[in-house]
Coordinates of C-alpha atoms in Angstrom, one line a residue:
Chain E
M18 CA 0.0 0.0 0.0
P19 CA 1.3 3.5 -0.8
P20 CA 3.6 5.0 0.6
V21 CA 6.1 2.5 1.7
I22 CA 8.7 3.3 4.4
D23 CA 12.1 1.5 4.5
S24 CA 12.8 1.2 8.2
E25 CA 16.5 0.6 7.6
K26 CA 16.9 3.9 5.7
C27 CA 14.4 6.1 7.5
E28 CA 16.0 8.7 9.8
K29 CA 12.7 9.4 11.6
C30 CA 12.9 13.1 10.9
G31 CA 9.1 13.4 10.4
G32 CA 9.3 15.4 7.2
C33 CA 6.9 13.1 5.4
V34 CA 4.4 13.3 8.3
D35 CA 4.6 17.0 8.3
V36 CA 4.1 17.6 4.5
C37 CA 1.5 15.0 3.5
P38 CA -1.5 16.9 2.1
E39 CA -3.8 14.0 2.8
D40 CA -2.4 13.3 6.3
V41 CA -2.1 9.6 5.5
Y42 CA 0.6 9.5 8.3
F43 CA -2.0 10.6 10.9
G44 CA -1.1 9.5 14.5
S45 CA 2.7 9.2 13.8
R46 CA 4.8 10.2 16.7
K47 CA 7.9 12.4 16.7
K48 CA 11.2 10.7 16.4
E49 CA 9.6 7.4 15.6
L50 CA 9.2 5.4 12.4
P51 CA 6.2 7.1 10.6
S52 CA 3.1 4.9 10.5
V53 CA 1.1 4.9 7.3
S54 CA -2.3 4.9 9.0
Y55 CA -4.5 5.7 5.9
P56 CA -2.6 4.4 2.9
E57 CA -5.7 4.1 0.8
E58 CA -6.1 7.9 1.0
C59 CA -2.7 8.6 -0.7
S60 CA -3.0 10.8 -3.8
H61 CA 0.4 9.6 -5.1
C62 CA 1.5 13.2 -5.2
N63 CA 5.1 12.4 -4.2
A64 CA 5.3 15.2 -1.6
C65 CA 6.7 12.8 1.0
V66 CA 9.3 11.5 -1.4
E67 CA 10.4 15.0 -2.3
E68 CA 10.6 16.0 1.4
C69 CA 12.6 12.9 2.5
P70 CA 16.3 13.6 3.0
V71 CA 17.3 10.0 2.3
Q72 CA 17.0 8.5 -1.2
G73 CA 14.7 5.5 -1.1
A74 CA 13.6 5.8 2.5
V75 CA 10.0 6.4 1.3
T76 CA 8.6 5.3 -2.0
I77 CA 5.3 5.5 -3.7
R78 CA 3.9 2.1 -4.8
I79 CA 1.1 2.3 -7.4
P80 CA -1.7 0.1 -6.3
L81 CA -2.8 -2.7 -8.7
P82 CA -6.2 -1.2 -9.6
M83 CA -4.3 1.9 -10.8
M84 CA -1.8 0.1 -13.0
L85 CA -1.1 1.9 -16.3
L86 CA -2.5 0.0 -19.3
Y87 CA -0.5 -0.1 -22.6
R88 CA -0.4 -1.9 -25.9
P89 CA 2.4 -4.4 -26.2
E90 CA 4.9 -4.1 -29.0
G91 CA 4.1 -6.0 -32.2
N92 CA 0.4 -6.0 -31.4
H93 CA -0.4 -3.2 -33.7
S94 CA -3.2 -3.7 -36.2
G95 CA -2.5 -0.4 -37.9
A96 CA 0.2 2.0 -39.0
T97 CA 1.3 3.4 -35.6
Chain K
M15 CA -14.3 30.8 24.0
E16 CA -11.4 28.7 25.1
N17 CA -10.4 27.3 21.8
E18 CA -7.6 28.8 19.7
H19 CA -8.8 32.1 18.3
I20 CA -6.9 34.0 15.6
K21 CA -7.7 37.6 14.9
T22 CA -6.6 39.0 11.5
D23 CA -7.5 41.6 8.8
V24 CA -7.6 39.1 6.0
L25 CA -8.2 35.4 6.2
C26 CA -7.3 33.1 3.3
I27 CA -9.1 29.8 3.5
G28 CA -7.0 27.3 1.6
G29 CA -3.2 27.7 1.1
G30 CA -3.0 26.7 -2.6
I31 CA -1.7 28.8 -5.4
G32 CA -4.5 31.3 -5.1
G33 CA -4.5 31.6 -1.3
L34 CA -0.8 32.0 -1.0
M35 CA -0.7 34.7 -3.8
A36 CA -3.5 36.5 -2.0
A37 CA -1.6 36.3 1.4
I38 CA 1.6 37.5 -0.1
R39 CA 0.0 40.5 -1.8
A40 CA -2.2 41.4 1.3
R41 CA 0.9 41.3 3.5
E42 CA 2.9 43.5 1.0
L43 CA 0.1 46.1 1.4
G44 CA 0.4 46.1 5.2
A45 CA -2.6 44.0 6.3
E46 CA -2.4 41.2 9.0
V47 CA -3.0 38.0 7.1
A48 CA -3.7 34.4 8.2
V49 CA -3.8 31.3 6.0
A50 CA -6.0 28.4 7.2
E51 CA -4.9 25.2 5.4
K52 CA -6.3 21.7 5.7
G53 CA -3.0 20.0 4.8
N54 CA 0.4 21.8 4.7
I55 CA 0.9 24.8 2.4
K56 CA 4.2 23.4 1.2
R57 CA 2.6 20.8 -1.1
S58 CA -1.2 21.2 -0.7
G59 CA -3.7 22.0 -3.4
R60 CA -4.0 21.0 -7.0
G61 CA -0.8 22.8 -7.8
G62 CA 1.1 21.0 -5.0
G63 CA 2.7 18.4 -7.3
G64 CA 3.8 21.0 -9.8
C65 CA 2.7 22.2 -13.2
D66 CA 4.3 22.7 -16.6
H67 CA 1.9 25.1 -18.4
F68 CA 0.6 28.5 -17.6
L69 CA -1.9 30.6 -19.6
C70 CA -0.1 33.7 -20.4
Y71 CA -0.6 36.5 -23.0
I72 CA 2.5 38.3 -24.1
P73 CA 1.9 41.0 -26.7
E74 CA 5.4 40.6 -28.2
V75 CA 4.6 36.9 -28.8
H76 CA 0.9 36.9 -29.5
G77 CA 0.4 40.3 -31.1
S78 CA -1.4 43.3 -29.7
D79 CA -5.0 41.8 -30.1
M80 CA -5.7 40.3 -26.7
D81 CA -9.2 39.3 -27.8
A82 CA -7.7 37.1 -30.5
Y83 CA -5.6 35.3 -27.9
I84 CA -8.8 34.8 -25.8
E85 CA -10.7 33.5 -28.8
E86 CA -7.9 31.0 -29.6
M87 CA -7.7 30.0 -25.9
M88 CA -11.5 29.3 -25.8
K89 CA -11.2 26.9 -28.7
T90 CA -9.3 24.6 -26.4
Q91 CA -10.3 23.0 -23.1
Q92 CA -10.3 26.5 -21.5
R93 CA -13.8 26.8 -23.0
R94 CA -15.0 24.5 -20.3
N95 CA -12.6 25.6 -17.6
F96 CA -14.0 29.1 -17.8
M97 CA -17.6 28.3 -18.7
G98 CA -20.1 30.8 -17.5
L99 CA -17.6 33.6 -16.9
S100 CA -18.0 36.9 -18.6
K101 CA -15.9 38.3 -21.4
E102 CA -14.7 41.0 -19.0
R103 CA -13.7 38.4 -16.4
L104 CA -11.6 36.6 -19.1
R105 CA -10.0 39.9 -20.2
T106 CA -9.2 40.9 -16.6
H107 CA -7.5 37.5 -16.1
I108 CA -5.5 37.4 -19.3
R109 CA -4.5 41.0 -19.1
N110 CA -2.7 40.3 -15.9
T111 CA -1.0 37.1 -16.7
Y112 CA 2.3 38.4 -18.0
D113 CA 2.9 40.5 -14.8
I114 CA 2.4 37.4 -12.7
V115 CA 4.8 35.4 -14.9
K116 CA 7.5 38.0 -14.5
L117 CA 6.9 38.1 -10.8
W118 CA 7.2 34.3 -10.4
D119 CA 10.3 34.2 -12.5
S120 CA 11.9 36.8 -10.2
W121 CA 10.9 34.7 -7.2
G122 CA 12.7 31.6 -8.5
I123 CA 10.0 29.7 -10.3
P124 CA 11.6 29.2 -13.7
M125 CA 9.1 30.6 -16.2
K126 CA 11.6 30.4 -19.1
P127 CA 13.8 27.5 -18.3
R128 CA 15.1 27.5 -21.9
G129 CA 16.2 31.1 -21.6
E130 CA 13.2 32.5 -23.6
Y131 CA 9.4 32.2 -23.3
Y132 CA 8.3 29.0 -25.0
F133 CA 4.7 28.1 -25.8
A134 CA 3.5 24.6 -26.6
G135 CA 0.7 22.1 -26.0
H136 CA -3.1 22.3 -25.8
A137 CA -2.9 23.9 -29.2
F138 CA -4.2 23.4 -32.7
P139 CA -1.8 23.6 -35.7
G140 CA -2.3 26.8 -37.5
G141 CA -3.5 28.8 -34.4
F142 CA -1.1 30.4 -32.0
R143 CA -0.1 28.7 -28.8
T144 CA -1.6 30.1 -25.6
L145 CA 0.2 28.0 -22.9
L146 CA 3.6 29.0 -21.6
K147 CA 5.8 26.0 -20.7
Y148 CA 7.4 26.5 -17.3
A149 CA 9.4 24.4 -14.8
G150 CA 6.8 24.5 -11.9
R151 CA 7.6 21.3 -9.9
H152 CA 8.7 23.4 -6.9
Q153 CA 6.2 26.2 -7.3
K154 CA 4.4 25.4 -4.0
P155 CA 7.5 25.2 -1.7
I156 CA 8.6 28.5 -3.3
L157 CA 5.3 30.3 -2.8
A158 CA 5.0 28.8 0.7
K159 CA 8.4 30.2 1.7
K160 CA 7.5 33.6 0.1
A161 CA 4.3 33.7 2.2
R162 CA 6.1 33.0 5.4
E163 CA 8.8 35.6 4.6
A164 CA 6.1 38.1 3.9
G165 CA 4.8 37.6 7.5
A166 CA 1.6 35.8 6.8
K167 CA 0.4 33.7 9.8
I168 CA 0.3 30.1 8.5
R169 CA -2.1 27.8 10.3
N170 CA -1.6 24.3 8.7
R171 CA -3.8 21.3 9.5
V172 CA -7.1 23.0 10.1
M173 CA -10.2 22.3 8.1
I174 CA -12.5 25.3 7.9
F175 CA -16.1 24.2 7.7
D176 CA -18.2 27.4 8.1
L177 CA -17.9 31.1 7.7
V178 CA -19.0 33.2 10.6
L179 CA -21.2 36.3 10.1
D180 CA -21.3 39.2 12.4
R181 CA -24.6 40.7 13.9
D182 CA -25.2 42.7 10.7
G183 CA -24.8 39.6 8.5
N184 CA -21.4 40.7 7.2
I185 CA -18.4 38.4 7.0
G186 CA -16.8 38.2 10.4
G187 CA -14.5 35.1 10.1
A188 CA -14.6 31.4 10.0
V189 CA -14.5 28.2 12.2
G190 CA -12.6 25.0 11.6
L191 CA -11.4 21.8 13.1
D192 CA -7.8 21.0 13.8
V193 CA -7.3 17.8 11.8
R194 CA -4.8 16.4 14.3
S195 CA -6.3 17.3 17.7
G196 CA -10.0 17.6 16.8
E197 CA -10.1 21.0 18.6
L198 CA -12.1 23.9 17.2
V199 CA -10.1 26.8 15.8
T200 CA -11.8 30.2 15.1
F201 CA -10.7 33.1 12.9
E202 CA -12.0 36.6 13.3
A203 CA -11.4 38.6 10.1
K204 CA -12.6 41.6 8.2
A205 CA -12.3 40.1 4.8
V206 CA -12.2 36.4 3.7
I207 CA -10.8 34.9 0.5
L208 CA -12.0 31.4 -0.3
G209 CA -9.5 29.3 -2.2
T210 CA -10.3 25.7 -1.1
G211 CA -10.0 24.3 -4.6
Y212 CA -11.4 21.5 -6.5
M213 CA -14.2 19.1 -5.5
S214 CA -13.2 15.4 -5.8
R215 CA -15.1 12.3 -4.4
L216 CA -18.6 13.4 -5.5
Y217 CA -18.8 11.0 -8.4
Q218 CA -17.4 7.6 -9.1
H219 CA -14.0 7.8 -10.8
I220 CA -12.4 5.5 -13.3
T221 CA -11.5 3.1 -10.5
P222 CA -14.6 3.0 -8.3
G223 CA -13.0 0.4 -6.1
W224 CA -10.0 2.6 -5.4
M225 CA -11.4 6.0 -4.5
S226 CA -8.1 7.9 -4.2
N227 CA -7.0 7.9 -7.8
N228 CA -6.8 11.5 -8.7
A229 CA -4.1 14.0 -9.3
W230 CA -6.8 16.5 -8.3
R231 CA -6.3 15.4 -4.7
F232 CA -8.4 13.2 -2.5
S233 CA -8.7 15.8 0.3
L234 CA -10.1 18.5 -1.9
T235 CA -13.9 18.3 -1.5
G236 CA -15.1 21.7 -2.5
D237 CA -15.5 22.9 1.0
G238 CA -15.5 26.6 0.1
R239 CA -18.5 26.2 -2.2
L240 CA -20.6 24.8 0.7
M241 CA -19.4 27.4 3.2
A242 CA -20.2 30.2 0.7
Y243 CA -23.6 28.7 0.1
R244 CA -24.5 28.3 3.8
A245 CA -23.4 31.9 4.4
G246 CA -25.8 33.1 1.7
A247 CA -23.5 33.5 -1.3
E248 CA -24.6 32.4 -4.8
L249 CA -23.3 29.2 -6.5
M250 CA -23.7 28.7 -10.2
D251 CA -23.9 26.1 -13.0
L252 CA -24.1 23.0 -10.9
D253 CA -25.7 21.2 -13.8
F254 CA -22.5 20.5 -15.7
M255 CA -19.7 18.0 -15.2
R256 CA -16.0 18.7 -15.0
L257 CA -14.2 16.4 -17.5
H258 CA -10.7 15.5 -18.3
N259 CA -8.7 12.9 -20.1
G260 CA -5.6 10.9 -19.5
P261 CA -4.0 7.5 -18.9
R262 CA -6.1 4.5 -17.8
Y263 CA -6.0 3.5 -15.0
L264 CA -3.5 5.9 -13.4
A265 CA -5.4 9.2 -13.4
R266 CA -2.9 12.0 -13.7
F267 CA -2.5 15.5 -15.2
G268 CA -0.6 16.1 -18.4
Q269 CA -3.2 15.6 -21.1
A270 CA -1.3 17.9 -23.3
T271 CA 2.2 17.1 -22.0
W272 CA 2.2 13.8 -23.8
V273 CA 3.5 14.2 -27.3
G274 CA 1.9 11.7 -29.6
V275 CA -1.2 11.0 -31.5
Y276 CA -4.5 9.8 -30.1
R277 CA -5.3 6.6 -32.2
D278 CA -8.0 4.0 -32.4
P279 CA -7.1 0.3 -32.3
D280 CA -6.5 0.3 -36.1
G281 CA -3.9 3.0 -35.7
K282 CA -6.2 5.6 -37.2
P283 CA -5.8 9.1 -35.7
I284 CA -9.0 9.8 -33.7
G285 CA -8.9 13.6 -34.4
P286 CA -8.0 15.5 -37.5
F287 CA -5.3 17.6 -36.0
V288 CA -2.0 15.7 -36.1
S289 CA -0.8 12.4 -37.7
K290 CA 2.6 12.2 -36.1
P291 CA 4.0 13.5 -32.7
E292 CA 4.2 17.3 -32.8
V293 CA 6.0 18.8 -29.8
L294 CA 4.6 22.3 -30.3
Y295 CA 0.9 21.2 -30.3
G296 CA 0.4 17.8 -28.7
D297 CA -2.8 16.3 -30.0
A298 CA -5.7 18.6 -29.3
T299 CA -8.4 16.0 -30.1
P300 CA -9.8 15.8 -26.5
E301 CA -9.8 19.6 -26.4
A302 CA -12.4 19.6 -29.2
D303 CA -14.4 16.9 -27.5
K304 CA -13.8 16.1 -23.8
L305 CA -15.9 13.0 -24.0
I306 CA -14.4 11.5 -27.2
F307 CA -12.7 8.5 -25.5
K308 CA -15.9 7.7 -23.6
K309 CA -17.8 7.8 -26.8
Y310 CA -15.4 5.3 -28.4
H311 CA -15.6 3.1 -25.4
D312 CA -19.4 3.1 -25.2
A313 CA -19.7 2.4 -28.9
G314 CA -17.2 -0.6 -28.6
K315 CA -14.7 1.2 -30.8
G316 CA -11.9 1.3 -28.2
P317 CA -9.5 1.1 -26.6
C318 CA -8.0 4.5 -27.5
Y319 CA -4.3 5.1 -27.3
M320 CA -1.8 8.0 -26.9
D321 CA 0.8 6.8 -29.3
G322 CA 4.4 8.1 -29.1
N323 CA 5.8 6.0 -32.0
G324 CA 8.0 8.2 -34.2
L325 CA 8.9 10.6 -31.4
S326 CA 12.7 11.4 -31.6
E327 CA 14.9 10.7 -28.6
E328 CA 15.5 14.4 -28.0
D329 CA 11.8 15.2 -28.1
H330 CA 11.1 12.2 -25.8
Q331 CA 13.5 13.4 -23.2
E332 CA 12.0 16.8 -23.4
M333 CA 8.5 15.3 -22.9
I334 CA 9.7 13.5 -19.8
Y335 CA 11.2 16.7 -18.5
W336 CA 7.8 18.4 -18.7
L337 CA 6.0 15.4 -17.3
E338 CA 8.2 15.6 -14.2
H339 CA 7.3 19.3 -13.8
E340 CA 3.6 18.4 -14.3
G341 CA 3.9 16.2 -11.1
N342 CA 4.3 12.8 -12.8
D343 CA 7.3 11.3 -11.0
P344 CA 5.2 8.4 -9.6
L345 CA 3.8 7.6 -13.1
L346 CA 7.2 7.7 -14.7
K347 CA 8.6 5.5 -12.0
H348 CA 5.8 3.0 -12.5
M349 CA 6.4 3.0 -16.3
A350 CA 10.1 2.3 -15.7
E351 CA 9.4 -0.5 -13.2
D352 CA 6.9 -2.2 -15.6
G353 CA 9.2 -1.7 -18.7
I354 CA 6.7 0.6 -20.4
D355 CA 8.5 2.6 -23.1
F356 CA 6.2 5.4 -24.5
R357 CA 7.8 5.3 -27.9
K358 CA 7.1 1.6 -28.3
H359 CA 4.0 1.1 -26.1
P360 CA 1.0 3.2 -26.8
I361 CA -0.7 4.2 -23.5
E362 CA -4.4 3.5 -23.1
V363 CA -6.4 6.7 -22.5
T364 CA -9.8 7.4 -21.1
S365 CA -12.3 10.2 -20.3
Y366 CA -12.2 11.1 -16.6
N367 CA -15.4 12.3 -14.9
Q368 CA -14.0 14.8 -12.5
G369 CA -17.3 15.7 -10.8
C370 CA -19.3 18.8 -10.9
L371 CA -18.3 22.0 -12.7
G372 CA -20.3 24.1 -10.3
K373 CA -18.6 27.2 -8.9
V374 CA -19.0 30.1 -6.5
A375 CA -20.5 33.0 -8.5
T376 CA -18.1 36.0 -8.6
D377 CA -17.8 39.2 -10.5
E378 CA -14.8 40.1 -12.7
E379 CA -12.9 41.2 -9.6
G380 CA -13.4 37.9 -7.7
R381 CA -16.1 39.3 -5.3
T382 CA -18.9 36.9 -4.3
T383 CA -22.4 38.2 -3.7
L384 CA -21.5 38.7 0.0
D385 CA -19.6 41.8 1.0
G386 CA -16.1 41.0 2.1
L387 CA -16.1 37.5 0.7
F388 CA -14.0 36.6 -2.3
A389 CA -13.6 33.3 -4.2
I390 CA -10.6 32.4 -6.3
G391 CA -8.9 29.5 -8.1
D392 CA -10.7 26.3 -8.8
E393 CA -13.8 27.5 -7.0
V394 CA -14.3 29.8 -9.9
G395 CA -12.3 28.6 -12.9
S396 CA -9.4 26.3 -13.4
G397 CA -5.6 26.3 -13.6
V398 CA -2.6 27.9 -12.1
S399 CA -2.8 31.1 -14.2
N400 CA -6.3 31.8 -13.1
A401 CA -5.5 31.0 -9.4
S402 CA -2.4 33.2 -9.3
V403 CA -3.8 36.2 -11.1
Y404 CA -7.0 36.3 -9.0
G405 CA -5.3 35.4 -5.8
W406 CA -3.1 38.5 -6.3
M407 CA -6.0 40.7 -7.2
C408 CA -8.3 39.6 -4.4
G409 CA -5.5 40.0 -1.9
E410 CA -5.3 43.6 -2.9
S411 CA -9.1 44.1 -2.8
A412 CA -9.4 42.4 0.6
V413 CA -6.9 44.9 2.1
K414 CA -9.0 47.8 0.8
I415 CA -12.0 46.4 2.6
A416 CA -10.0 45.6 5.8
K417 CA -8.7 49.1 5.9
Q418 CA -12.2 50.6 5.8
K419 CA -13.6 48.3 8.4
A420 CA -13.3 47.7 12.2
F421 CA -13.8 44.4 13.9
S422 CA -17.5 44.2 14.9
G423 CA -16.6 43.4 18.5
T424 CA -18.7 40.2 18.7
F425 CA -17.8 36.8 17.4
E426 CA -20.3 34.0 17.7
L427 CA -20.9 30.9 15.7
G428 CA -24.2 30.8 13.8
D429 CA -26.9 28.2 14.5
E430 CA -25.9 26.0 11.5
S431 CA -22.3 25.9 12.7
K432 CA -23.4 25.0 16.2
K433 CA -25.5 22.2 14.7
R434 CA -22.4 20.9 12.9
V435 CA -20.3 21.0 16.0
D436 CA -23.0 19.0 17.8
I437 CA -23.1 16.4 15.0
L438 CA -19.3 16.1 15.1
S439 CA -19.4 15.5 18.9
K440 CA -22.0 12.8 18.4
M441 CA -19.8 11.1 15.8
R442 CA -16.9 10.9 18.2
T443 CA -19.0 9.6 21.1
R444 CA -21.4 7.2 19.4
N445 CA -20.8 3.6 20.4
G446 CA -21.8 0.6 18.3
Y447 CA -21.5 -0.3 14.7
G448 CA -22.3 2.8 12.7
P449 CA -20.9 3.4 9.3
Q450 CA -17.5 5.2 8.8
W451 CA -17.3 8.2 6.4
R452 CA -16.1 5.9 3.5
E453 CA -19.4 4.0 3.4
A454 CA -21.4 7.2 3.2
N455 CA -19.0 8.5 0.5
I456 CA -19.3 5.4 -1.7
A457 CA -23.1 5.4 -1.3
L458 CA -23.1 9.0 -2.4
Q459 CA -20.9 8.4 -5.4
Q460 CA -23.2 5.6 -6.6
I461 CA -26.3 7.8 -6.3
M462 CA -24.5 10.8 -8.1
S463 CA -23.2 8.6 -10.9
D464 CA -26.4 6.7 -11.5
F465 CA -29.0 9.5 -11.0
A466 CA -27.1 12.7 -11.9
G467 CA -24.8 11.2 -14.5
Y468 CA -24.6 11.4 -18.3
L469 CA -28.3 10.8 -18.9
R470 CA -30.9 12.6 -16.8
S471 CA -34.6 13.1 -16.6
D472 CA -37.2 14.4 -14.2
E473 CA -37.9 10.9 -13.0
I474 CA -34.3 9.9 -12.7
M475 CA -33.2 13.0 -10.8
K476 CA -36.3 13.0 -8.5
A477 CA -35.5 9.4 -7.6
G478 CA -31.9 10.3 -7.0
L479 CA -32.8 13.2 -4.8
F480 CA -35.0 11.0 -2.7
H481 CA -32.2 8.4 -2.3
L482 CA -29.7 11.1 -1.5
R483 CA -31.8 12.6 1.2
R484 CA -32.5 9.2 2.8
L485 CA -28.8 8.5 2.7
R486 CA -27.9 11.8 4.3
K487 CA -30.3 11.3 7.1
K488 CA -29.0 7.9 7.9
A489 CA -25.4 9.1 7.6
L490 CA -25.9 12.0 9.9
E491 CA -27.7 9.9 12.5
T492 CA -25.3 7.0 12.5
M493 CA -21.8 7.8 11.2
V494 CA -18.9 7.2 13.6
A495 CA -15.4 8.7 13.6
Q496 CA -12.6 7.0 15.6
N497 CA -10.3 10.1 15.7
P498 CA -10.0 13.6 14.4
H499 CA -8.7 12.4 11.1
E500 CA -11.9 10.5 10.4
L501 CA -13.9 13.3 11.8
V502 CA -12.4 15.6 9.1
R503 CA -13.2 13.0 6.4
S504 CA -16.8 12.9 7.8
L505 CA -17.1 16.7 7.6
E506 CA -16.0 16.5 4.0
V507 CA -18.6 13.9 3.2
M508 CA -21.3 16.0 4.9
N509 CA -20.3 18.8 2.5
L510 CA -20.4 16.5 -0.4
L511 CA -23.9 15.2 0.6
D512 CA -25.1 18.8 0.8
F513 CA -23.6 19.6 -2.6
G514 CA -25.0 16.5 -4.2
E515 CA -28.5 17.7 -3.1
L516 CA -27.9 21.0 -4.8
V517 CA -26.8 19.3 -8.0
F518 CA -30.1 17.5 -8.1
I519 CA -32.2 20.6 -7.4
S520 CA -30.3 22.6 -9.9
G521 CA -30.4 19.9 -12.5
L522 CA -34.2 19.5 -12.1
D523 CA -34.6 23.2 -12.7
R524 CA -32.6 23.2 -16.0
K525 CA -35.3 21.9 -18.3
E526 CA -33.1 21.6 -21.4
T527 CA -30.1 19.7 -22.8
R528 CA -26.8 21.6 -22.7
D529 CA -23.2 20.4 -22.6
T530 CA -23.0 17.4 -20.2
H531 CA -26.5 18.0 -18.9
V532 CA -28.3 15.6 -21.3
R533 CA -32.0 15.2 -20.5
T534 CA -34.1 12.5 -22.1
D535 CA -37.2 14.5 -21.3
Y536 CA -36.0 17.9 -22.6
A537 CA -33.8 17.0 -25.6
I538 CA -33.4 20.5 -27.1
T539 CA -31.1 23.3 -26.0
D540 CA -33.2 26.3 -25.1
P541 CA -31.7 29.3 -26.8
R542 CA -33.3 31.6 -24.2
L543 CA -30.9 30.2 -21.7
N544 CA -27.8 31.0 -23.8
N545 CA -25.3 33.2 -21.9
K546 CA -27.1 32.8 -18.6
A547 CA -25.7 31.6 -15.4
H548 CA -27.8 29.1 -13.4
I549 CA -27.8 30.4 -9.9
I550 CA -28.6 28.5 -6.7
K551 CA -28.6 30.2 -3.3
M552 CA -30.1 29.7 0.1
V553 CA -33.0 31.9 1.0
D554 CA -34.7 31.4 4.4
G555 CA -32.9 28.1 4.8
R556 CA -34.0 26.7 1.5
P557 CA -32.3 26.4 -1.9
V558 CA -33.7 28.8 -4.6
T559 CA -32.7 28.8 -8.2
D560 CA -32.5 31.7 -10.6
W561 CA -31.0 32.7 -14.0
R562 CA -28.7 35.7 -14.5
P563 CA -27.1 37.1 -17.7
I564 CA -23.4 36.3 -17.8

């Protein structure tokens, strides 16, 4: 569920908790690992990723119902 | 009152692009300013993820005839973004765009990242291009810093749910709920600027089972429209739907940032505008018909694709650069992880139903029908250019009002606000197995999509209105909230339920077919209603509709 926190990398600065417009981290405590309390309310806006000082400590995972649909190569019926 | 109470000259409700611009300008002119923001001004609002295009008229680029620019702009999707607004309103907006662009550039938002002003996208070959490409991914953090430096008092994490009127019925402030503590926060102000943004979650979206799939933001629920309505201001044109287009199933902005051709399954271009990727224009097909992909789908002629075959490496890199500024990092990461290469893999596209186009009625200076109350941004039009220009202007006008006015000396919540506070307290203390906000929201979306959707009639809408009122009664009597966060979501749903009711009442009153308001019982478009705004406002506690020339 989005977002995903890497507990090894997270420095517990609280930046993601502070910035999230949807407050999906509601209930997180200062200087502790952020808890993603309302993951299904994530707007996948990337604010937490941008705010995080450590590359990869927080990532946005796109949920399966939102996977991008595309047409595989070699499956064209026309002149695309 | 023991709760936190903030006294200020000007209150900006919503710290998006419009609210921050208003706050910065009002501070510059010497007023005390507070910004009440549901999230955090650093990344909140529809512009929080960034943007890559800005409506801007530059005489040296577009020629001296500003009306010709407006005419060209209104051939594109701006026609629907600014539906129901007067010619003078459009002129006032466009006339001021270049000044704001220069200002933003001086503040560190790169408005000409290539060294010169560059216009592209949302355009038809042959016409001139109305949208300035800019590097806006950090626009919100920059504006937020600017507002703090200007001395605006920023109150993050408070959801305003009602305006407060003074004894004479004039604007006196607002009341909200701290989204973390659940405590009431009140604001006493001489002038109020509403900029709460877009309304999502009213209709089912392209993934009904996954509600939060919208770059237009999950937490934006049109709160300002309801506050304005309850305070007695006019709303308008609730009969029409807000539409957009983009990738399926990952709903994002950037319809015109993609550089390719919209094609049917046989590879045939869907529109007549381009037959190969054109960086300067994009493919304006969905600008001409916002429902074109839905029509293909419903007729069994889909899927429809955005096809980037033939795009050069250089142009592809540039498109990605703009997609990043348009807030599409998560989408690009998803594509990379799944091995989706835009130049080899056409992306499926679909029509998004973005809810209701209804807005707060304002004049060409952003004033609502209530003295001292302004509405800006998505509550009136759409887009960063509109929000920033009107934020700036209304910030200025609000200071003029504040300077002529004294605080009334009394500050008391109205009866409706007190009722709301009582309902909130019951939601927190109710024991048992009552529904949570999400249940009520899903039920509302079903009713809106099925009974106030693409096909309407007296019978359909009357049935829908009955269902909605029954749902609202049950929801208000039984909903439970475990904590302040859920309480805020419940407050949002209460606003959406109220707004849904107004959509039905307004829709029943428009006895014609126009735009997305397609009635099976009134098939013709009534020419007598051309250039008229459909007003709805509260009189003696009841909704009343009216028509007014635009």
